[in-house]
């Protein structure tokens, strides 16, 4: 497939901004709830703000090719700062706002950022910590958005973003020509953004994406789902994540739809309801949380409402997805579904803020079939996609009408996908990244000279439908001691579909049997404990409650039965498990910032527990170091119960066959 | 003590001004019981002033004298250069004094927003009828007050519970809402009666940060009673220590900590 270059007229994001301001200048481009009111900016207004900000950056001495780190929660001004940096010929580098000082220090030094734009005091403090620390850094100017608490800081090399904008505006005669020249200097090959991968192993790598990568991908994916000016998205996922950059910058600039920013992290659900986005993206976790809260509230509802809900949800699960996919459904069922829509589905969608959704995506992790079907049954067009930073997100996605919970869809427009001999998935696309910044070895080992990129995931194309199915990380797929296939993620996902289980880590590579660590979900289990009059004083106590463990044992055994049905993976049944006394946490290095399990670290850190799982003991005492949010360290001590779970023996299975 | 003009900048650059309130030889009696005996101290503009002491030392009585709820039998209270006469609670509020209570006193059935709006009641000028009809000046007035309240909601990071009835909130958040209502009155002097009582460590840290931020951002003078010594010593510029209704110490946290009377009062002293 030929790689198309972006329309010569729009070689860069700033060029698209100019077009939007010209073609639909009056439409809302950004909204943000502040002081209880939705403030909005049109494309014309946004362009003026961004230009002023860019000229402010010029006044501070931002040079071509500089890196500008951006750290903070989703706010219009921070999105503008990225575009303003691009206008100046610099490269925006959004960072995870919950990164610790150490993690930030590495990235800031690696990209050599001269400018850092911070959302608030908390981020400024971390940057100052980096500046004053022993490590190398190139930081010269720090700019902050929220003025709160900043009054008494030394402002020699520190500026409020508002002041930078004001300065840029005042000096526009001086900088206008220079700015236009810099914008004109951008071409499809110049760097659009640099994003650091969360890195399940080793240090994060800086993925360089060009204007061509971002604009081509945004164009193709917007056309795929018929996105248009006038659509609304809610920008609430980390700005450092490639998905947010594609949705809130790439696609927003290409189509001219409106990016809505929540008031704060904790108001996301309220803001979702108020905005009612038409295009929505969320990791499975969010959909899961929403479903859990609906179910918990239905438990408290009156008997009539509860019966109405149960009755129509049963109907919806049966016919809802078929109606959504445009498959034949009897007239009677359609009528009953319409009634259900009036009584239950409509009001429920309205409460969730999903009434206006035309397209919703989930990705990043496998989603539980019940969760997935729940939303589709309500008539919400929830689909799955498969992607990664190095591909500018899109590798495969599900077309309307071909949506299932166990596949990730067909190759996205313009993307070629092939399965390697080892079962690893490879792709080649216009969105394929340019390189890893300052890391030619990794670039060479990931991307071959013909442009094929190894995803690191093992998967296969399904016969007949042509849909891709992902099994696990290729490097995690291994062999057990007796040579049977070991695919931990496959089992973990099955475990995590239970609302009681937040996280699961399965061990077994090179061992004679599989074992697991489980994390309880405090919301679900806590609610259950409350209903059953089980008192507990802490997370740790609840996690070791015998009734809780018994409930989890039932889940594990159910998973074992389901795993046993697949002869290839029957060896992955869980023989013994324990419930961890602490939640796995990115602050302790056990998860990545995108909440993926870091196996090596967990194996090292909890080596004593793993030994106990493979030993004969039924109790184990352990001490674990934890890091609090403010960076202090502490230790928690606990005695954990190890439980044996029933497995389906191979012989019995053969006999049954 | 009488040097009113001297402004002492603190380490972090806040300005502490002249005397805002002065208590002169206060004695408060309930019948035959002397709750407070001959206490004198002052509160300077912009400072965080703590009153500490063991149970029954007379701290809450002292706070009630400051707030004008109790009128002492002896002694004088000077506020902003004027000697105070006995007055009604609303007059106290108009003078620029707001407070929170040890046992939260919010309207449980009302939302957080409405509760905070009540903090601005004394500033509303339009009449009852105009407010009921929500017409003309009443509307413009409410919009202006709401804008002010929203700033406080933002400041205390309670946006997510804006429309939640207060009765449904956990204790720590109720305390924060109460602080918000007190701030809504834009006080010169903010009185906090055991702001951290019953809180866990994390909630205490949050509340401490908000108290410091209020003092720093709005320049509000704060007088607080608190049991948690760690909190008091970290937060306060100066501390008054009371025991059995008498003042046994007064000074910076470091001075107070070194004061033998204070150590005796807190740790007990061997009587032979």
mmCIF file of C-alpha atoms in Angstrom, chain A residues 266-577:
data_model
loop_
_atom_site.group_PDB
_atom_site.id
_atom_site.type_symbol
_atom_site.label_atom_id
_atom_site.label_comp_id
_atom_site.label_asym_id
_atom_site.label_seq_id
_atom_site.Cartn_x
_atom_site.Cartn_y
_atom_site.Cartn_z
ATOM 1 C CA UNK A 266 -12.387 14.046 40.662
ATOM 2 C CA UNK A 267 -15.198 15.704 38.678
ATOM 3 C CA UNK A 268 -14.645 13.658 35.515
ATOM 4 C CA UNK A 269 -17.932 11.747 35.778
ATOM 5 C CA UNK A 270 -19.994 14.895 36.407
ATOM 6 C CA UNK A 271 -18.299 16.702 33.556
ATOM 7 C CA UNK A 272 -18.866 13.728 31.273
ATOM 8 C CA UNK A 273 -22.577 13.983 31.972
ATOM 9 C CA UNK A 274 -22.659 17.730 31.383
ATOM 10 C CA UNK A 275 -20.737 17.590 28.103
ATOM 11 C CA UNK A 276 -22.271 14.412 26.701
ATOM 12 C CA UNK A 277 -19.423 13.692 24.267
ATOM 13 C CA UNK A 278 -20.148 12.235 20.829
ATOM 14 C CA UNK A 279 -16.763 10.519 20.602
ATOM 15 C CA UNK A 280 -15.292 8.903 23.676
ATOM 16 C CA UNK A 281 -12.247 6.909 24.582
ATOM 17 C CA UNK A 282 -11.635 5.069 27.827
ATOM 18 C CA UNK A 283 -9.475 2.205 29.007
ATOM 19 C CA UNK A 284 -11.439 -0.886 30.127
ATOM 20 C CA UNK A 285 -10.914 0.165 33.728
ATOM 21 C CA UNK A 286 -13.119 3.244 33.346
ATOM 22 C CA UNK A 287 -15.951 1.297 31.715
ATOM 23 C CA UNK A 288 -15.608 -1.238 34.490
ATOM 24 C CA UNK A 289 -15.820 1.422 37.207
ATOM 25 C CA UNK A 290 -18.894 2.951 35.580
ATOM 26 C CA UNK A 291 -20.604 -0.427 35.388
ATOM 27 C CA UNK A 292 -19.702 -1.262 38.984
ATOM 28 C CA UNK A 293 -21.173 2.024 40.212
ATOM 29 C CA UNK A 294 -24.372 1.402 38.223
ATOM 30 C CA UNK A 295 -24.685 -2.082 39.695
ATOM 31 C CA UNK A 296 -24.011 -0.890 43.237
ATOM 32 C CA UNK A 297 -26.632 1.821 42.902
ATOM 33 C CA UNK A 298 -29.146 -0.618 41.443
ATOM 34 C CA UNK A 299 -28.630 -2.789 44.537
ATOM 35 C CA UNK A 300 -29.933 0.137 46.570
ATOM 36 C CA UNK A 301 -32.849 0.894 44.242
ATOM 37 C CA UNK A 302 -36.456 0.086 45.086
ATOM 38 C CA UNK A 303 -37.875 -3.344 44.127
ATOM 39 C CA UNK A 304 -39.925 -2.004 41.201
ATOM 40 C CA UNK A 305 -36.985 -0.172 39.654
ATOM 41 C CA UNK A 306 -34.750 -3.156 40.228
ATOM 42 C CA UNK A 307 -37.167 -5.526 38.481
ATOM 43 C CA UNK A 308 -37.628 -3.104 35.597
ATOM 44 C CA UNK A 309 -33.863 -2.810 35.257
ATOM 45 C CA UNK A 310 -33.265 -6.564 35.403
ATOM 46 C CA UNK A 311 -36.028 -7.319 32.945
ATOM 47 C CA UNK A 312 -34.964 -4.832 30.305
ATOM 48 C CA UNK A 313 -31.241 -5.489 30.729
ATOM 49 C CA UNK A 314 -31.908 -9.147 30.000
ATOM 50 C CA UNK A 315 -33.725 -8.137 26.835
ATOM 51 C CA UNK A 316 -31.002 -5.656 25.923
ATOM 52 C CA UNK A 317 -28.242 -8.224 26.311
ATOM 53 C CA UNK A 318 -30.132 -10.502 23.932
ATOM 54 C CA UNK A 319 -31.116 -8.070 21.173
ATOM 55 C CA UNK A 320 -29.238 -4.783 21.839
ATOM 56 C CA UNK A 321 -25.923 -5.664 20.174
ATOM 57 C CA UNK A 322 -27.743 -7.139 17.149
ATOM 58 C CA UNK A 323 -29.800 -3.972 16.679
ATOM 59 C CA UNK A 324 -26.619 -1.908 16.947
ATOM 60 C CA UNK A 325 -24.888 -4.056 14.319
ATOM 61 C CA UNK A 326 -27.878 -3.758 11.994
ATOM 62 C CA UNK A 327 -28.558 -7.491 12.055
ATOM 63 C CA UNK A 328 -32.089 -8.823 11.593
ATOM 64 C CA UNK A 329 -34.182 -8.617 14.773
ATOM 65 C CA UNK A 330 -37.890 -9.409 15.001
ATOM 66 C CA UNK A 331 -40.369 -6.503 15.030
ATOM 67 C CA UNK A 332 -41.662 -7.545 18.453
ATOM 68 C CA UNK A 333 -38.169 -7.438 19.959
ATOM 69 C CA UNK A 334 -37.519 -4.077 18.357
ATOM 70 C CA UNK A 335 -40.705 -2.725 19.928
ATOM 71 C CA UNK A 336 -39.815 -4.124 23.337
ATOM 72 C CA UNK A 337 -36.295 -2.703 23.013
ATOM 73 C CA UNK A 338 -37.772 0.705 22.147
ATOM 74 C CA UNK A 339 -39.927 0.529 25.287
ATOM 75 C CA UNK A 340 -36.870 -0.445 27.305
ATOM 76 C CA UNK A 341 -35.050 2.505 25.819
ATOM 77 C CA UNK A 342 -37.791 4.800 27.058
ATOM 78 C CA UNK A 343 -37.913 3.269 30.543
ATOM 79 C CA UNK A 344 -34.362 2.184 31.291
ATOM 80 C CA UNK A 345 -31.632 2.519 28.657
ATOM 81 C CA UNK A 346 -32.235 6.180 27.780
ATOM 82 C CA UNK A 347 -32.256 7.464 31.375
ATOM 83 C CA UNK A 348 -29.294 5.250 32.249
ATOM 84 C CA UNK A 349 -27.231 6.482 29.321
ATOM 85 C CA UNK A 350 -28.150 10.011 30.276
ATOM 86 C CA UNK A 351 -26.941 9.454 33.837
ATOM 87 C CA UNK A 352 -23.678 8.076 32.542
ATOM 88 C CA UNK A 353 -23.285 10.949 30.077
ATOM 89 C CA UNK A 354 -23.246 8.579 27.108
ATOM 90 C CA UNK A 355 -26.480 9.667 25.407
ATOM 91 C CA UNK A 356 -24.864 11.402 22.458
ATOM 92 C CA UNK A 357 -22.054 8.861 21.850
ATOM 93 C CA UNK A 358 -21.640 7.909 18.186
ATOM 94 C CA UNK A 359 -18.311 6.143 18.595
ATOM 95 C CA UNK A 360 -16.588 4.945 21.734
ATOM 96 C CA UNK A 361 -13.316 3.067 21.913
ATOM 97 C CA UNK A 362 -11.567 1.005 24.493
ATOM 98 C CA UNK A 363 -8.008 -0.270 24.285
ATOM 99 C CA UNK A 364 -4.856 -0.863 26.244
ATOM 100 C CA UNK A 365 -6.062 -3.982 28.021
ATOM 101 C CA UNK A 366 -8.522 -6.755 27.328
ATOM 102 C CA UNK A 367 -12.061 -5.833 28.311
ATOM 103 C CA UNK A 368 -14.364 -8.291 30.054
ATOM 104 C CA UNK A 369 -17.054 -9.649 27.718
ATOM 105 C CA UNK A 370 -19.823 -8.853 30.236
ATOM 106 C CA UNK A 371 -18.651 -5.267 30.523
ATOM 107 C CA UNK A 372 -18.299 -4.866 26.799
ATOM 108 C CA UNK A 373 -21.694 -6.384 26.082
ATOM 109 C CA UNK A 374 -23.365 -4.242 28.749
ATOM 110 C CA UNK A 375 -22.523 -1.037 26.891
ATOM 111 C CA UNK A 376 -23.289 -2.461 23.463
ATOM 112 C CA UNK A 377 -26.601 -3.758 24.789
ATOM 113 C CA UNK A 378 -27.492 -0.206 25.827
ATOM 114 C CA UNK A 379 -26.965 0.854 22.230
ATOM 115 C CA UNK A 380 -23.596 2.501 22.791
ATOM 116 C CA UNK A 381 -21.285 1.901 19.862
ATOM 117 C CA UNK A 382 -18.323 0.715 21.931
ATOM 118 C CA UNK A 383 -15.502 -0.757 19.851
ATOM 119 C CA UNK A 384 -11.989 -2.009 20.414
ATOM 120 C CA UNK A 385 -8.781 -0.956 18.857
ATOM 121 C CA UNK A 386 -5.231 -2.174 19.109
ATOM 122 C CA UNK A 387 -2.325 0.148 18.921
ATOM 123 C CA UNK A 388 0.833 1.487 20.435
ATOM 124 C CA UNK A 389 2.826 4.664 20.711
ATOM 125 C CA UNK A 390 5.204 3.622 17.946
ATOM 126 C CA UNK A 391 2.273 3.330 15.497
ATOM 127 C CA UNK A 392 0.717 6.707 16.415
ATOM 128 C CA UNK A 393 -1.942 4.522 18.069
ATOM 129 C CA UNK A 394 -3.749 2.736 15.290
ATOM 130 C CA UNK A 395 -2.766 -0.800 14.193
ATOM 131 C CA UNK A 396 -6.142 -2.516 14.065
ATOM 132 C CA UNK A 397 -9.658 -1.393 14.929
ATOM 133 C CA UNK A 398 -13.182 -2.725 14.633
ATOM 134 C CA UNK A 399 -15.377 -1.407 11.815
ATOM 135 C CA UNK A 400 -19.030 -0.633 12.675
ATOM 136 C CA UNK A 401 -21.041 -3.816 12.545
ATOM 137 C CA UNK A 402 -18.117 -6.157 13.191
ATOM 138 C CA UNK A 403 -17.639 -5.675 16.872
ATOM 139 C CA UNK A 404 -16.748 -8.431 19.350
ATOM 140 C CA UNK A 405 -15.134 -8.473 22.741
ATOM 141 C CA UNK A 406 -12.452 -11.056 21.933
ATOM 142 C CA UNK A 407 -10.817 -9.525 18.867
ATOM 143 C CA UNK A 408 -9.177 -6.186 18.247
ATOM 144 C CA UNK A 409 -10.490 -5.756 14.712
ATOM 145 C CA UNK A 410 -9.027 -5.520 11.232
ATOM 146 C CA UNK A 411 -5.955 -3.496 10.175
ATOM 147 C CA UNK A 412 -6.680 0.244 10.237
ATOM 148 C CA UNK A 413 -6.731 2.078 6.885
ATOM 149 C CA UNK A 414 -3.230 2.330 5.484
ATOM 150 C CA UNK A 415 -1.772 -0.173 7.956
ATOM 151 C CA UNK A 416 -0.225 -3.509 6.924
ATOM 152 C CA UNK A 417 -0.103 -6.254 9.543
ATOM 153 C CA UNK A 418 1.703 -9.604 9.409
ATOM 154 C CA UNK A 419 2.359 -12.369 11.894
ATOM 155 C CA UNK A 420 5.989 -13.406 12.293
ATOM 156 C CA UNK A 421 7.198 -16.997 12.536
ATOM 157 C CA UNK A 422 7.287 -16.805 16.319
ATOM 158 C CA UNK A 423 3.669 -15.618 16.391
ATOM 159 C CA UNK A 424 4.653 -12.004 17.010
ATOM 160 C CA UNK A 425 2.568 -9.275 15.364
ATOM 161 C CA UNK A 426 4.348 -6.878 12.969
ATOM 162 C CA UNK A 427 2.951 -3.781 11.269
ATOM 163 C CA UNK A 428 3.938 -1.092 8.780
ATOM 164 C CA UNK A 429 1.982 2.140 8.430
ATOM 165 C CA UNK A 430 2.150 5.863 7.657
ATOM 166 C CA UNK A 431 1.978 6.361 11.425
ATOM 167 C CA UNK A 432 5.099 4.322 12.094
ATOM 168 C CA UNK A 433 7.440 6.325 14.326
ATOM 169 C CA UNK A 434 10.588 7.970 13.033
ATOM 170 C CA UNK A 435 12.970 6.725 15.721
ATOM 171 C CA UNK A 436 13.639 6.361 19.423
ATOM 172 C CA UNK A 437 15.318 9.571 20.468
ATOM 173 C CA UNK A 438 19.074 9.134 21.012
ATOM 174 C CA UNK A 439 18.722 5.363 20.889
ATOM 175 C CA UNK A 440 19.649 3.979 17.450
ATOM 176 C CA UNK A 441 20.136 0.401 18.785
ATOM 177 C CA UNK A 442 16.561 0.167 20.047
ATOM 178 C CA UNK A 443 15.275 1.783 16.865
ATOM 179 C CA UNK A 444 17.123 -0.790 14.761
ATOM 180 C CA UNK A 445 15.945 -3.728 16.843
ATOM 181 C CA UNK A 446 12.308 -2.601 16.721
ATOM 182 C CA UNK A 447 11.947 -1.296 13.170
ATOM 183 C CA UNK A 448 13.548 -3.175 10.263
ATOM 184 C CA UNK A 449 14.878 -1.391 7.149
ATOM 185 C CA UNK A 450 11.651 -2.106 5.260
ATOM 186 C CA UNK A 451 9.651 -0.307 7.954
ATOM 187 C CA UNK A 452 8.146 -3.312 9.695
ATOM 188 C CA UNK A 453 7.778 -2.804 13.424
ATOM 189 C CA UNK A 454 7.667 -5.580 15.991
ATOM 190 C CA UNK A 455 4.846 -5.000 18.463
ATOM 191 C CA UNK A 456 6.125 -7.402 21.064
ATOM 192 C CA UNK A 457 2.668 -8.955 21.233
ATOM 193 C CA UNK A 458 1.805 -12.491 20.205
ATOM 194 C CA UNK A 459 -1.379 -12.916 18.228
ATOM 195 C CA UNK A 460 -3.067 -14.481 15.223
ATOM 196 C CA UNK A 461 -5.612 -13.664 12.542
ATOM 197 C CA UNK A 462 -8.905 -15.430 12.982
ATOM 198 C CA UNK A 463 -9.931 -17.700 10.121
ATOM 199 C CA UNK A 464 -12.849 -16.360 8.144
ATOM 200 C CA UNK A 465 -13.296 -12.917 9.695
ATOM 201 C CA UNK A 466 -9.753 -11.611 9.282
ATOM 202 C CA UNK A 467 -9.874 -10.146 12.770
ATOM 203 C CA UNK A 468 -6.709 -10.007 14.840
ATOM 204 C CA UNK A 469 -6.644 -11.674 18.254
ATOM 205 C CA UNK A 470 -3.912 -10.865 20.756
ATOM 206 C CA UNK A 471 -2.863 -13.573 23.220
ATOM 207 C CA UNK A 472 -0.146 -11.993 25.308
ATOM 208 C CA UNK A 473 3.131 -10.099 25.311
ATOM 209 C CA UNK A 474 5.445 -12.184 23.118
ATOM 210 C CA UNK A 475 8.219 -12.172 25.711
ATOM 211 C CA UNK A 476 5.839 -13.245 28.486
ATOM 212 C CA UNK A 477 4.602 -16.247 26.551
ATOM 213 C CA UNK A 478 6.825 -19.032 27.738
ATOM 214 C CA UNK A 479 7.051 -22.683 28.585
ATOM 215 C CA UNK A 480 6.401 -24.448 31.838
ATOM 216 C CA UNK A 481 8.792 -27.060 33.224
ATOM 217 C CA UNK A 482 7.033 -29.831 31.320
ATOM 218 C CA UNK A 483 6.992 -27.879 28.076
ATOM 219 C CA UNK A 484 3.374 -26.779 28.124
ATOM 220 C CA UNK A 485 2.549 -23.256 26.872
ATOM 221 C CA UNK A 486 2.475 -20.525 29.510
ATOM 222 C CA UNK A 487 0.518 -17.299 28.677
ATOM 223 C CA UNK A 488 0.076 -15.369 31.917
ATOM 224 C CA UNK A 489 -1.844 -12.407 30.557
ATOM 225 C CA UNK A 490 -4.478 -14.677 29.086
ATOM 226 C CA UNK A 491 -5.267 -16.061 32.550
ATOM 227 C CA UNK A 492 -4.840 -12.724 34.310
ATOM 228 C CA UNK A 493 -7.384 -11.100 32.030
ATOM 229 C CA UNK A 494 -9.888 -13.817 32.769
ATOM 230 C CA UNK A 495 -9.317 -13.264 36.497
ATOM 231 C CA UNK A 496 -9.578 -9.499 36.208
ATOM 232 C CA UNK A 497 -13.003 -9.739 34.601
ATOM 233 C CA UNK A 498 -14.376 -10.471 38.088
ATOM 234 C CA UNK A 499 -15.321 -7.192 39.756
ATOM 235 C CA UNK A 500 -13.751 -8.425 43.020
ATOM 236 C CA UNK A 501 -10.325 -8.771 41.430
ATOM 237 C CA UNK A 502 -8.508 -5.573 40.582
ATOM 238 C CA UNK A 503 -5.187 -6.997 39.502
ATOM 239 C CA UNK A 504 -3.737 -10.464 39.038
ATOM 240 C CA UNK A 505 -0.178 -11.660 38.415
ATOM 241 C CA UNK A 506 0.319 -15.250 37.297
ATOM 242 C CA UNK A 507 3.629 -17.105 37.640
ATOM 243 C CA UNK A 508 4.642 -20.385 36.055
ATOM 244 C CA UNK A 509 7.397 -19.939 33.460
ATOM 245 C CA UNK A 510 9.789 -22.861 33.948
ATOM 246 C CA UNK A 511 7.782 -24.155 36.895
ATOM 247 C CA UNK A 512 5.769 -27.316 37.309
ATOM 248 C CA UNK A 513 2.511 -25.431 38.015
ATOM 249 C CA UNK A 514 0.969 -21.960 37.826
ATOM 250 C CA UNK A 515 0.339 -19.777 40.834
ATOM 251 C CA UNK A 516 -1.047 -16.263 41.233
ATOM 252 C CA UNK A 517 -1.052 -13.066 43.260
ATOM 253 C CA UNK A 518 -4.433 -11.343 43.421
ATOM 254 C CA UNK A 519 -5.403 -7.801 44.391
ATOM 255 C CA UNK A 520 -8.928 -7.249 45.668
ATOM 256 C CA UNK A 521 -10.940 -4.345 44.288
ATOM 257 C CA UNK A 522 -11.643 -2.273 47.371
ATOM 258 C CA UNK A 523 -14.829 -0.711 45.952
ATOM 259 C CA UNK A 524 -16.477 -3.987 45.039
ATOM 260 C CA UNK A 525 -15.227 -6.087 47.937
ATOM 261 C CA UNK A 526 -15.759 -3.254 50.434
ATOM 262 C CA UNK A 527 -19.340 -2.882 49.284
ATOM 263 C CA UNK A 528 -19.885 -6.612 49.548
ATOM 264 C CA UNK A 529 -18.387 -6.615 53.069
ATOM 265 C CA UNK A 530 -20.702 -3.802 54.106
ATOM 266 C CA UNK A 531 -23.753 -5.685 52.855
ATOM 267 C CA UNK A 532 -22.726 -8.838 54.675
ATOM 268 C CA UNK A 533 -21.872 -7.094 57.945
ATOM 269 C CA UNK A 534 -18.205 -7.944 57.689
ATOM 270 C CA UNK A 535 -16.219 -5.327 59.518
ATOM 271 C CA UNK A 536 -12.664 -4.470 58.600
ATOM 272 C CA UNK A 537 -10.219 -1.796 59.628
ATOM 273 C CA UNK A 538 -7.898 -1.724 56.647
ATOM 274 C CA UNK A 539 -7.314 -2.856 53.124
ATOM 275 C CA UNK A 540 -4.915 -5.437 54.479
ATOM 276 C CA UNK A 541 -7.435 -6.912 56.911
ATOM 277 C CA UNK A 542 -10.161 -7.091 54.288
ATOM 278 C CA UNK A 543 -7.809 -8.749 51.825
ATOM 279 C CA UNK A 544 -7.064 -11.573 54.270
ATOM 280 C CA UNK A 545 -10.663 -12.106 55.396
ATOM 281 C CA UNK A 546 -11.444 -15.843 55.052
ATOM 282 C CA UNK A 547 -14.790 -15.142 53.373
ATOM 283 C CA UNK A 548 -13.132 -12.853 50.844
ATOM 284 C CA UNK A 549 -10.514 -15.488 50.119
ATOM 285 C CA UNK A 550 -13.239 -18.100 49.732
ATOM 286 C CA UNK A 551 -15.016 -15.882 47.196
ATOM 287 C CA UNK A 552 -11.795 -15.386 45.254
ATOM 288 C CA UNK A 553 -11.128 -19.127 45.377
ATOM 289 C CA UNK A 554 -14.453 -19.682 43.647
ATOM 290 C CA UNK A 555 -13.436 -17.172 40.940
ATOM 291 C CA UNK A 556 -10.066 -18.866 40.459
ATOM 292 C CA UNK A 557 -11.670 -22.273 40.107
ATOM 293 C CA UNK A 558 -14.161 -20.938 37.601
ATOM 294 C CA UNK A 559 -11.270 -19.519 35.580
ATOM 295 C CA UNK A 560 -9.465 -22.858 35.819
ATOM 296 C CA UNK A 561 -12.450 -24.613 34.296
ATOM 297 C CA UNK A 562 -12.596 -22.091 31.471
ATOM 298 C CA UNK A 563 -8.836 -22.281 30.850
ATOM 299 C CA UNK A 564 -8.990 -26.095 30.817
ATOM 300 C CA UNK A 565 -11.326 -25.954 27.840
ATOM 301 C CA UNK A 566 -8.480 -24.783 25.644
ATOM 302 C CA UNK A 567 -6.139 -27.787 25.304
ATOM 303 C CA UNK A 568 -3.195 -25.547 24.354
ATOM 304 C CA UNK A 569 -3.461 -23.454 27.496
ATOM 305 C CA UNK A 570 -4.772 -26.052 29.942
ATOM 306 C CA UNK A 571 -1.422 -26.002 31.761
ATOM 307 C CA UNK A 572 -2.060 -22.430 32.882
ATOM 308 C CA UNK A 573 -4.588 -23.362 35.540
ATOM 309 C CA UNK A 574 -3.907 -21.756 38.900
ATOM 310 C CA UNK A 575 -2.966 -24.320 41.538
ATOM 311 C CA UNK A 576 -2.221 -21.995 44.428
ATOM 312 C CA UNK A 577 -2.837 -18.312 45.015
#
